[in-house]
Amino acid sequence: MLKNKIKYAFIMMIVAFAIIVFDSGIRSVVTSPFILFDAKNSTNSTKQILTGYAGIQGDYFLDVGETDSINGRSPVQITLGNTLYNYYNLEDLKQVNPNIVGKQLDVVTRKGVVASFGEGAETTLKSSNLLFNRYEVQLGEDNLAVPLDLHAEFSLLWIIIILVVVLFSPAVYLLVINITYVKINPNSNFSLLELFIRLLVPYLLAFLMPILLNYYFVFGSALLLTNSYIIGLLLSIIVPVVLALKLTILADNYYQKHYLDQLKNEKKDEDDNKGEYGNEEIVFFTKREKIGNLIIVGFLIMDVYVTKYVLSIQIQSLIFYNLFWFFVWVLVLFIIMFIGFHYVQYFTGNYRFAYDEEKLQAGIHTVEERLGSSVHLMVKKDTKDEYNAWVYVMKSLMDKRLHIYVTEGLFKEFNTKEITSIIYHEIGHIKLHHMRYVMLLSSATVLLTGMIIFLGRKISLASGWYHYLFVFVVVIMLGFLIQQWIPNFVSKKLEHKADAYVIRLMEDKRVYINALKKITKLHDDDIEPSRRKEWRESHPSLEKRIDYLNKI
């Protein structure tokens, strides 16, 4: 029961994160290119009201060009190239006042939300697409405020039909396609195409249909009904995704139970020959790893949601259009993520203290006497087929207490001297203060990547869609390469230094070289050498490590 709850919780959080990131990317009042480019479009009015458009029901007045304060309220100003954007927070907009916003303007709402105006305004639906509705509004000459009301674009009946379709059609599809196929081809074996059509497609539909259709048809109504982004997202998209998946699973179980009994009996002898392996469950993540992933995704959701929908547009404009405050924001997030990710990793590792016989086999007492420091050897549980050792940054910033983490497989495949040499290598990282370098390097890499993205984004937003799509994509790719290449380049240098540290402490370098050969062979049994790209690796190749050691 707990296992299923964790699984569904993970699905819900992944869906929530995807929707929030997408929604903030196209609807964030301050940062969305859709709003900025649209406001600068010469065919539209330079005065716009954004209402029922962003993630929550915030109302903003956007004026492009030079402007003064309104009713003593100064605008939030953003300059991109030669264009000046002025934002005014209208708070809860109930009426449009021509003395404030002018007599001719555009009103923009998100798809699924429509605006209606009282007497005294001439309104024309200028455009309607997948993202938003745009109204051209001409206010009267009497300068009286005009009522503004938001309501759902799609009828209740239509929303109910959409919900019924997204909830039940994947399960019905699974039953119909499988029952029909079994009756037509009772002795057919699964091909890849059949596996895709009969099993994978229903679950893809159960996952994607509630996201796509409900985002378009239902989400806007849910926002109006609840006046809460999170609750609206939960009711209109996340809960339907879980229900659709649950119904599809129930349909799959019903099909397996009621329509495959005869086929199973006919193939009983063939199934018995498979032994227990045929029924062995494949575990991709342990329970602790699932909980850790939930924590990480939960933090990402909170970060995006708070940044885009909770912080005022004044703070958002400082973060995304001022390089100094952007650096501060990125650095704070990095520190929180760095520390949090460390503890999540430690939690998901599921460690135990090494047994006395394991300490004896690892030569821990010899290591402690040689270094004059206590060594805390931790063993990761359920890792008899894994062969690795490592240290954690947060546990290794100080070299007085040595925390070394290993897998159970080392004790099965390596002798005492070999394990000792591997432990010396990890201690070398601590004693040579490599973890401090890693933390400083990670910080510098994040800031460098952030600066490139910040500048590239501002340049592209000041231009137009073609520049934006090209420049921003190139900047993202460049940032990815920086995140990959620089840390891996430095990491290889640090690995060589840690290898040299082992040789200074071991009497025979051949022991450590043999350990490297064995651990490399155990790791690379399933990897084709031709597919290995060294620039993407954090460790030097075996040949380079041996060559380096032989030169010492």
XYZ file of C-alpha atoms in Angstrom:
552
model
C 0.000 0.000 0.000
C 2.754 2.456 0.958
C 4.654 1.533 -2.196
C 1.677 2.490 -4.390
C 1.122 5.727 -2.465
C 4.741 6.733 -3.047
C 4.423 5.861 -6.735
C 1.298 7.962 -7.221
C 2.739 10.804 -5.148
C 5.791 10.833 -7.420
C 3.581 10.911 -10.534
C 1.542 13.774 -9.081
C 4.629 15.816 -8.264
C 6.201 15.237 -11.693
C 2.974 16.382 -13.383
C 2.743 19.419 -11.093
C 6.346 20.389 -11.796
C 5.911 20.042 -15.562
C 2.722 22.136 -15.605
C 4.129 24.868 -13.354
C 7.334 25.151 -15.399
C 5.383 25.272 -18.671
C 2.797 27.691 -17.329
C 5.367 30.028 -15.829
C 7.395 29.963 -19.021
C 4.513 31.189 -21.193
C 2.468 33.200 -18.671
C 4.841 34.792 -16.193
C 3.839 38.443 -16.390
C 7.402 39.714 -16.118
C 9.484 37.120 -17.957
C 7.287 35.395 -20.549
C 8.445 36.034 -24.134
C 4.824 35.554 -25.244
C 3.793 38.635 -23.248
C 6.856 40.746 -24.023
C 6.891 40.117 -27.777
C 3.115 40.350 -27.989
C 3.074 43.723 -26.219
C 5.678 45.092 -28.652
C 3.739 43.852 -31.696
C 2.840 46.890 -33.801
C -0.594 45.435 -34.645
C -1.592 45.437 -30.970
C -2.237 48.279 -28.558
C 0.723 49.270 -26.417
C -1.678 49.410 -23.452
C -2.755 45.990 -22.210
C -4.541 44.529 -19.234
C -3.424 41.010 -18.328
C -6.219 39.438 -16.322
C -6.956 35.772 -15.732
C -3.781 35.224 -17.711
C -0.969 34.398 -15.315
C -0.776 31.380 -13.030
C -2.981 33.023 -10.435
C -5.696 35.588 -10.924
C -3.411 38.606 -10.704
C -4.410 41.650 -12.726
C -1.727 43.797 -14.327
C -1.702 46.817 -16.594
C 1.150 46.822 -19.114
C 2.109 49.978 -20.966
C 4.940 50.015 -23.509
C 6.936 53.219 -23.801
C 7.532 56.248 -21.614
C 4.872 56.781 -18.978
C 4.292 58.526 -15.675
C 3.056 57.150 -12.407
C -0.657 56.339 -12.127
C -2.520 57.665 -9.099
C 0.820 58.205 -7.411
C 1.860 54.601 -8.087
C 5.152 54.179 -9.956
C 5.395 51.308 -12.401
C 7.762 48.364 -12.339
C 9.970 49.154 -15.314
C 11.879 46.700 -17.486
C 14.137 47.808 -20.319
C 14.937 45.375 -23.132
C 16.929 46.944 -25.939
C 15.088 50.135 -26.918
C 11.769 49.012 -25.440
C 10.547 50.129 -22.024
C 7.887 47.975 -20.345
C 5.867 49.439 -17.469
C 3.854 47.137 -15.198
C 1.181 48.251 -12.730
C -0.386 45.800 -10.303
C -4.140 46.418 -10.459
C -4.796 43.983 -7.611
C -8.404 42.683 -7.804
C -9.662 44.256 -10.984
C -13.465 44.672 -10.955
C -13.759 47.557 -13.385
C -11.740 49.312 -16.078
C -11.140 53.010 -15.434
C -10.257 55.014 -18.562
C -8.635 57.680 -16.398
C -6.035 55.081 -15.418
C -5.555 52.827 -18.435
C -6.698 55.049 -21.281
C -9.656 54.732 -23.634
C -8.251 52.174 -26.069
C -6.454 49.057 -24.956
C -6.206 45.288 -25.317
C -7.373 42.880 -22.639
C -5.638 39.487 -22.586
C -6.853 36.377 -20.755
C -5.626 32.807 -20.726
C -7.377 30.200 -22.829
C -10.378 28.906 -20.925
C -11.085 32.304 -19.356
C -13.141 34.933 -21.168
C -13.737 38.563 -20.264
C -17.026 40.438 -20.475
C -17.551 44.170 -20.126
C -20.507 46.257 -19.078
C -22.147 49.092 -20.978
C -19.885 51.867 -22.065
C -17.299 49.718 -23.841
C -17.070 48.432 -27.387
C -15.425 45.010 -27.299
C -14.117 42.854 -30.116
C -12.535 39.424 -29.790
C -9.354 40.142 -31.705
C -7.721 36.702 -31.548
C -8.022 33.363 -29.796
C -5.398 30.628 -29.850
C -4.055 27.778 -27.740
C -2.586 30.149 -25.159
C -4.781 33.198 -24.760
C -7.778 35.272 -25.822
C -7.228 38.895 -26.871
C -9.954 41.543 -26.778
C -9.795 44.994 -28.319
C -11.615 47.401 -26.027
C -12.739 50.951 -26.783
C -13.981 52.791 -23.702
C -16.617 55.512 -23.825
C -16.052 59.238 -23.971
C -17.748 59.839 -20.621
C -14.672 58.572 -18.722
C -16.825 56.329 -16.509
C -15.419 53.073 -15.163
C -16.635 49.983 -17.010
C -17.347 46.718 -15.126
C -15.100 43.764 -16.019
C -16.038 40.163 -15.314
C -14.221 36.886 -15.931
C -15.994 33.583 -16.496
C -15.332 30.152 -17.945
C -14.997 29.895 -21.702
C -16.286 26.322 -21.914
C -19.664 25.144 -20.647
C -20.084 22.821 -17.686
C -21.465 20.093 -19.963
C -18.435 20.307 -22.229
C -16.064 20.143 -19.247
C -17.886 17.050 -17.921
C -17.584 15.389 -21.336
C -13.847 16.124 -21.423
C -13.371 14.699 -17.906
C -15.292 11.522 -18.789
C -13.225 11.079 -21.954
C -9.844 11.563 -20.289
C -10.726 9.323 -17.333
C -12.310 6.358 -19.094
C -11.101 6.274 -22.707
C -7.582 4.880 -21.931
C -9.074 2.008 -19.878
C -11.730 1.309 -22.523
C -9.085 1.405 -25.248
C -6.958 -1.121 -23.353
C -9.870 -3.553 -22.918
C -11.191 -3.249 -26.470
C -7.846 -3.501 -28.255
C -6.574 -6.424 -26.164
C -9.785 -8.467 -26.072
C -10.297 -7.992 -29.810
C -6.691 -8.860 -30.579
C -6.699 -12.014 -28.441
C -9.872 -13.257 -30.133
C -8.423 -12.643 -33.592
C -4.883 -13.907 -32.840
C -5.085 -16.190 -29.787
C -1.650 -17.746 -30.362
C 0.250 -14.635 -31.350
C 3.397 -13.657 -29.476
C 4.017 -10.028 -28.570
C 6.031 -8.105 -31.130
C 7.458 -4.686 -30.267
C 4.683 -3.004 -32.238
C 2.001 -5.070 -30.485
C 3.567 -4.298 -27.113
C 3.441 -0.605 -27.939
C -0.153 -0.586 -29.220
C -1.666 -2.960 -26.653
C 0.144 -2.041 -23.445
C 2.152 1.163 -23.753
C -0.367 3.348 -25.631
C -3.152 3.006 -22.997
C -0.844 4.168 -20.217
C 0.530 6.999 -22.351
C -3.042 8.110 -23.034
C -3.914 7.876 -19.336
C -0.939 10.103 -18.522
C -1.014 12.601 -21.388
C -4.721 13.095 -22.136
C -5.609 14.600 -18.718
C -2.584 16.881 -18.940
C -3.189 18.161 -22.479
C -6.981 18.251 -22.696
C -7.617 19.401 -19.135
C -4.970 22.115 -19.386
C -6.771 23.500 -22.422
C -10.430 22.959 -21.480
C -10.637 22.652 -17.673
C -7.745 24.457 -15.981
C -9.061 27.978 -16.593
C -12.440 27.120 -15.085
C -10.751 25.535 -12.074
C -8.691 28.683 -11.501
C -11.825 30.831 -11.556
C -13.670 28.450 -9.258
C -10.944 28.051 -6.625
C -9.002 31.320 -7.098
C -5.967 29.200 -6.154
C -3.315 28.009 -8.569
C -2.292 24.928 -6.572
C -5.845 23.787 -5.780
C -6.945 24.452 -9.353
C -3.980 22.488 -10.694
C -4.696 19.646 -8.268
C -8.398 19.352 -9.121
C -8.230 19.877 -12.871
C -5.075 18.012 -13.884
C -3.211 16.096 -11.171
C -6.173 14.181 -9.715
C -7.501 13.250 -13.202
C -4.044 11.938 -14.177
C -3.938 9.677 -11.108
C -7.542 8.513 -11.597
C -6.981 7.781 -15.301
C -3.870 5.750 -14.504
C -5.685 3.914 -11.711
C -8.636 3.041 -13.971
C -6.254 1.858 -16.697
C -4.446 -0.374 -14.198
C -7.787 -1.815 -13.032
C -8.774 -2.472 -16.657
C -5.434 -4.153 -17.285
C -5.861 -6.353 -14.206
C -9.426 -7.253 -15.282
C -8.210 -8.216 -18.740
C -5.351 -10.274 -17.336
C -7.638 -12.075 -14.910
C -10.705 -12.808 -17.074
C -9.416 -13.140 -20.605
C -5.981 -14.680 -20.278
C -6.806 -17.631 -18.015
C -7.354 -19.955 -20.949
C -4.206 -18.785 -22.702
C -2.205 -19.228 -19.500
C -3.485 -22.782 -19.030
C -2.508 -23.677 -22.576
C 0.996 -22.344 -22.020
C 1.395 -23.557 -18.446
C 4.213 -25.953 -19.293
C 6.103 -23.203 -21.124
C 5.663 -20.787 -18.203
C 6.834 -23.400 -15.695
C 10.108 -23.743 -17.565
C 10.839 -20.097 -16.897
C 11.159 -20.745 -13.157
C 10.973 -17.960 -10.645
C 12.902 -15.557 -12.821
C 9.850 -15.068 -15.038
C 7.948 -13.637 -12.095
C 10.785 -11.626 -10.643
C 9.849 -8.018 -10.066
C 12.195 -5.428 -11.479
C 12.877 -2.704 -8.941
C 14.047 0.575 -10.468
C 14.069 2.583 -7.240
C 14.117 1.563 -3.599
C 11.573 3.085 -1.235
C 14.194 5.436 0.156
C 15.200 6.518 -3.359
C 11.562 7.234 -4.213
C 11.149 9.349 -1.079
C 14.392 11.180 -1.866
C 13.216 11.874 -5.416
C 9.929 13.169 -4.022
C 11.825 15.598 -1.802
C 13.935 16.873 -4.717
C 10.956 17.321 -7.053
C 8.991 18.932 -4.219
C 11.730 21.509 -3.713
C 11.839 22.256 -7.447
C 8.069 22.770 -7.477
C 8.277 25.102 -4.502
C 11.155 27.039 -6.069
C 9.423 27.627 -9.414
C 6.042 28.343 -7.826
C 7.360 30.790 -5.237
C 9.616 32.562 -7.724
C 6.997 32.978 -10.426
C 3.719 33.240 -8.545
C 4.378 34.330 -4.958
C 7.104 36.942 -5.260
C 5.897 40.365 -6.325
C 6.674 41.564 -9.837
C 9.036 44.131 -8.288
C 11.191 41.323 -6.857
C 10.837 39.226 -10.008
C 12.018 42.116 -12.162
C 15.050 42.592 -9.893
C 15.951 38.908 -10.088
C 15.559 38.425 -13.828
C 16.742 41.786 -15.139
C 19.518 42.759 -12.697
C 22.680 40.676 -12.974
C 23.735 41.164 -9.339
C 20.408 40.034 -7.854
C 20.218 37.223 -10.398
C 23.594 36.017 -9.092
C 22.333 36.261 -5.511
C 19.195 34.285 -6.380
C 21.146 31.579 -8.254
C 23.754 31.287 -5.492
C 21.138 30.964 -2.732
C 19.295 28.294 -4.694
C 22.550 26.485 -5.398
C 23.574 26.404 -1.735
C 20.153 25.143 -0.674
C 20.147 22.513 -3.423
C 23.748 21.504 -2.753
C 23.184 20.935 0.957
C 19.738 19.443 0.464
C 20.883 17.091 -2.298
C 23.710 15.876 -0.065
C 21.363 14.874 2.722
C 18.859 13.363 0.289
C 21.645 11.270 -1.228
C 22.792 10.215 2.216
C 19.234 9.236 3.147
C 18.588 7.287 -0.038
C 21.945 5.488 0.324
C 20.552 3.447 3.232
C 23.903 2.869 4.955
C 24.995 0.770 7.895
C 28.190 0.697 9.901
C 30.707 -1.821 8.594
C 30.815 -5.117 10.464
C 34.011 -6.029 12.317
C 34.920 -8.658 9.736
C 34.431 -6.094 6.963
C 36.680 -3.618 8.767
C 39.257 -6.372 9.136
C 39.035 -7.260 5.439
C 39.318 -3.592 4.486
C 42.402 -3.129 6.666
C 40.806 -0.231 8.539
C 42.993 -0.625 11.647
C 46.136 -0.458 9.502
C 44.844 2.647 7.755
C 44.024 4.341 11.067
C 47.475 3.582 12.496
C 49.172 4.849 9.339
C 47.205 8.116 9.202
C 46.627 8.722 12.892
C 42.937 9.422 12.201
C 39.785 7.435 12.871
C 38.058 6.036 9.806
C 34.279 5.616 9.787
C 33.502 2.936 7.200
C 29.879 2.917 6.034
C 28.434 0.187 3.815
C 25.486 0.718 1.481
C 22.883 -1.981 1.996
C 21.730 -4.355 -0.758
C 24.704 -3.666 -3.041
C 26.321 -7.104 -3.368
C 26.498 -6.644 -7.142
C 27.892 -3.098 -7.033
C 31.577 -2.211 -6.761
C 32.377 1.314 -5.730
C 33.624 3.620 -2.974
C 33.073 7.342 -2.474
C 32.955 10.257 -0.057
C 30.370 13.000 0.447
C 31.303 16.641 0.113
C 29.569 17.842 3.266
C 31.165 15.052 5.305
C 34.621 15.707 3.875
C 35.165 19.446 4.212
C 37.192 18.763 7.363
C 39.862 16.035 7.398
C 39.834 15.192 11.112
C 37.076 12.576 10.816
C 37.186 10.378 7.739
C 33.844 9.069 6.466
C 34.243 6.498 3.680
C 31.307 4.840 1.913
C 31.555 1.535 0.067
C 29.313 -1.079 -1.517
C 29.005 -4.660 -0.309
C 30.347 -5.966 -3.616
C 33.875 -4.795 -2.781
C 34.170 -7.376 -0.014
C 33.122 -10.118 -2.431
C 35.465 -9.370 -5.332
C 38.542 -7.666 -3.794
C 41.164 -8.785 -1.323
C 42.300 -6.820 1.746
C 45.156 -4.927 0.108
C 43.040 -3.973 -2.872
C 40.211 -2.660 -0.664
C 42.745 -0.770 1.443
C 44.157 0.900 -1.665
C 40.656 1.928 -2.756
C 39.992 3.411 0.692
C 43.314 5.270 0.542
C 42.158 6.791 -2.745
C 38.972 8.149 -1.129
C 40.936 9.388 1.891
C 43.230 11.170 -0.557
C 40.273 13.225 -1.759
C 39.649 14.313 1.842
C 43.258 14.896 2.910
C 44.042 16.873 -0.242
C 40.914 19.036 0.323
C 39.398 18.074 -2.990
C 35.868 18.469 -1.632
C 36.505 22.160 -0.999
C 37.649 22.532 -4.584
C 34.540 20.678 -5.755
C 32.251 23.024 -3.828
C 34.032 26.145 -5.063
C 34.158 24.823 -8.620
C 30.463 23.927 -8.554
C 29.606 27.414 -7.318
C 31.734 29.068 -9.998
C 30.301 26.849 -12.732
C 26.737 27.595 -11.686
C 27.395 31.339 -11.625
C 29.159 31.259 -15.003
C 26.300 29.294 -16.531
C 23.804 31.652 -14.928
C 25.589 34.700 -16.322
C 25.599 33.260 -19.850
C 21.907 32.383 -19.644
C 21.060 35.789 -18.141
C 22.865 37.776 -20.844
C 21.732 35.528 -23.668
C 18.139 35.741 -22.506
C 18.173 39.548 -22.260
C 19.723 39.889 -25.707
C 17.206 37.501 -27.271
C 14.216 39.114 -25.512
C 15.282 42.490 -26.874
C 15.153 41.181 -30.444
C 12.303 38.940 -31.546
C 11.076 35.388 -31.877
C 13.705 34.262 -34.388
C 16.544 35.632 -32.301
C 14.942 34.319 -29.123
C 14.536 30.758 -30.359
C 18.038 30.661 -31.845
C 20.025 32.538 -29.188
C 18.271 31.040 -26.186
C 18.657 27.478 -27.476
C 22.354 28.089 -28.179
C 22.806 29.598 -24.708
C 21.117 26.620 -23.033
C 23.346 24.223 -24.971
C 26.433 26.252 -24.068
C 25.415 26.236 -20.414
C 24.959 22.469 -20.545
C 28.430 22.010 -22.061
C 29.954 24.204 -19.347
C 28.182 22.202 -16.650
C 29.494 18.989 -18.197
C 32.999 19.803 -19.418
C 34.529 22.053 -16.741
C 33.622 19.884 -13.700
C 34.647 16.701 -15.498
C 37.952 18.205 -16.627
C 38.824 19.249 -13.065
C 37.520 15.974 -11.657
C 39.977 14.003 -13.791
C 42.858 16.081 -12.414
C 41.689 15.429 -8.851
C 41.417 11.698 -9.527
C 45.067 11.645 -10.625
C 46.071 13.460 -7.423
C 44.138 10.961 -5.303
C 45.760 8.093 -7.204
C 49.207 9.564 -6.444
C 48.220 9.807 -2.765
C 47.572 6.042 -2.747
C 51.020 5.288 -4.165
C 52.680 7.372 -1.455
C 51.046 5.161 1.199
C 51.166 1.738 -0.494
C 54.350 -0.291 -0.679
C 53.449 -1.802 -4.044
C 51.715 0.294 -6.684
C 50.789 -2.896 -8.556
C 48.169 -3.662 -5.898
C 46.301 -0.450 -6.616
C 46.713 -0.791 -10.375
C 45.261 -4.293 -10.167
C 42.341 -2.945 -8.113
C 41.699 -0.295 -10.762
C 41.717 -2.941 -13.492
C 39.248 -5.118 -11.602
C 36.843 -2.328 -10.725
C 36.961 -1.002 -14.294
C 36.227 -4.452 -15.704
C 33.314 -4.966 -13.308
C 31.836 -1.586 -14.240
C 32.390 -1.842 -17.982
C 31.184 -5.376 -18.683
C 27.922 -4.046 -20.150
C 29.339 -0.921 -21.809
C 30.797 -0.901 -25.309
C 34.144 0.976 -25.354
C 33.147 2.699 -28.595
C 30.168 4.332 -26.842
C 32.273 5.898 -24.079
C 32.925 9.627 -24.493
C 35.812 10.581 -22.209
C 34.942 14.298 -22.144
C 31.656 13.328 -20.500
C 33.341 11.097 -17.915
C 34.275 12.327 -14.439
C 37.182 9.848 -14.174
C 40.156 9.345 -16.496
C 40.284 6.182 -18.556
C 42.057 3.161 -17.059
C 44.916 3.499 -19.526
C 45.577 7.129 -18.583
C 45.411 6.360 -14.874
C 47.910 3.505 -15.184
C 50.201 5.622 -17.368
C 50.076 8.419 -14.778
C 50.871 6.008 -11.919
C 53.759 4.420 -13.766
C 55.368 7.841 -14.145
C 55.426 8.417 -10.380
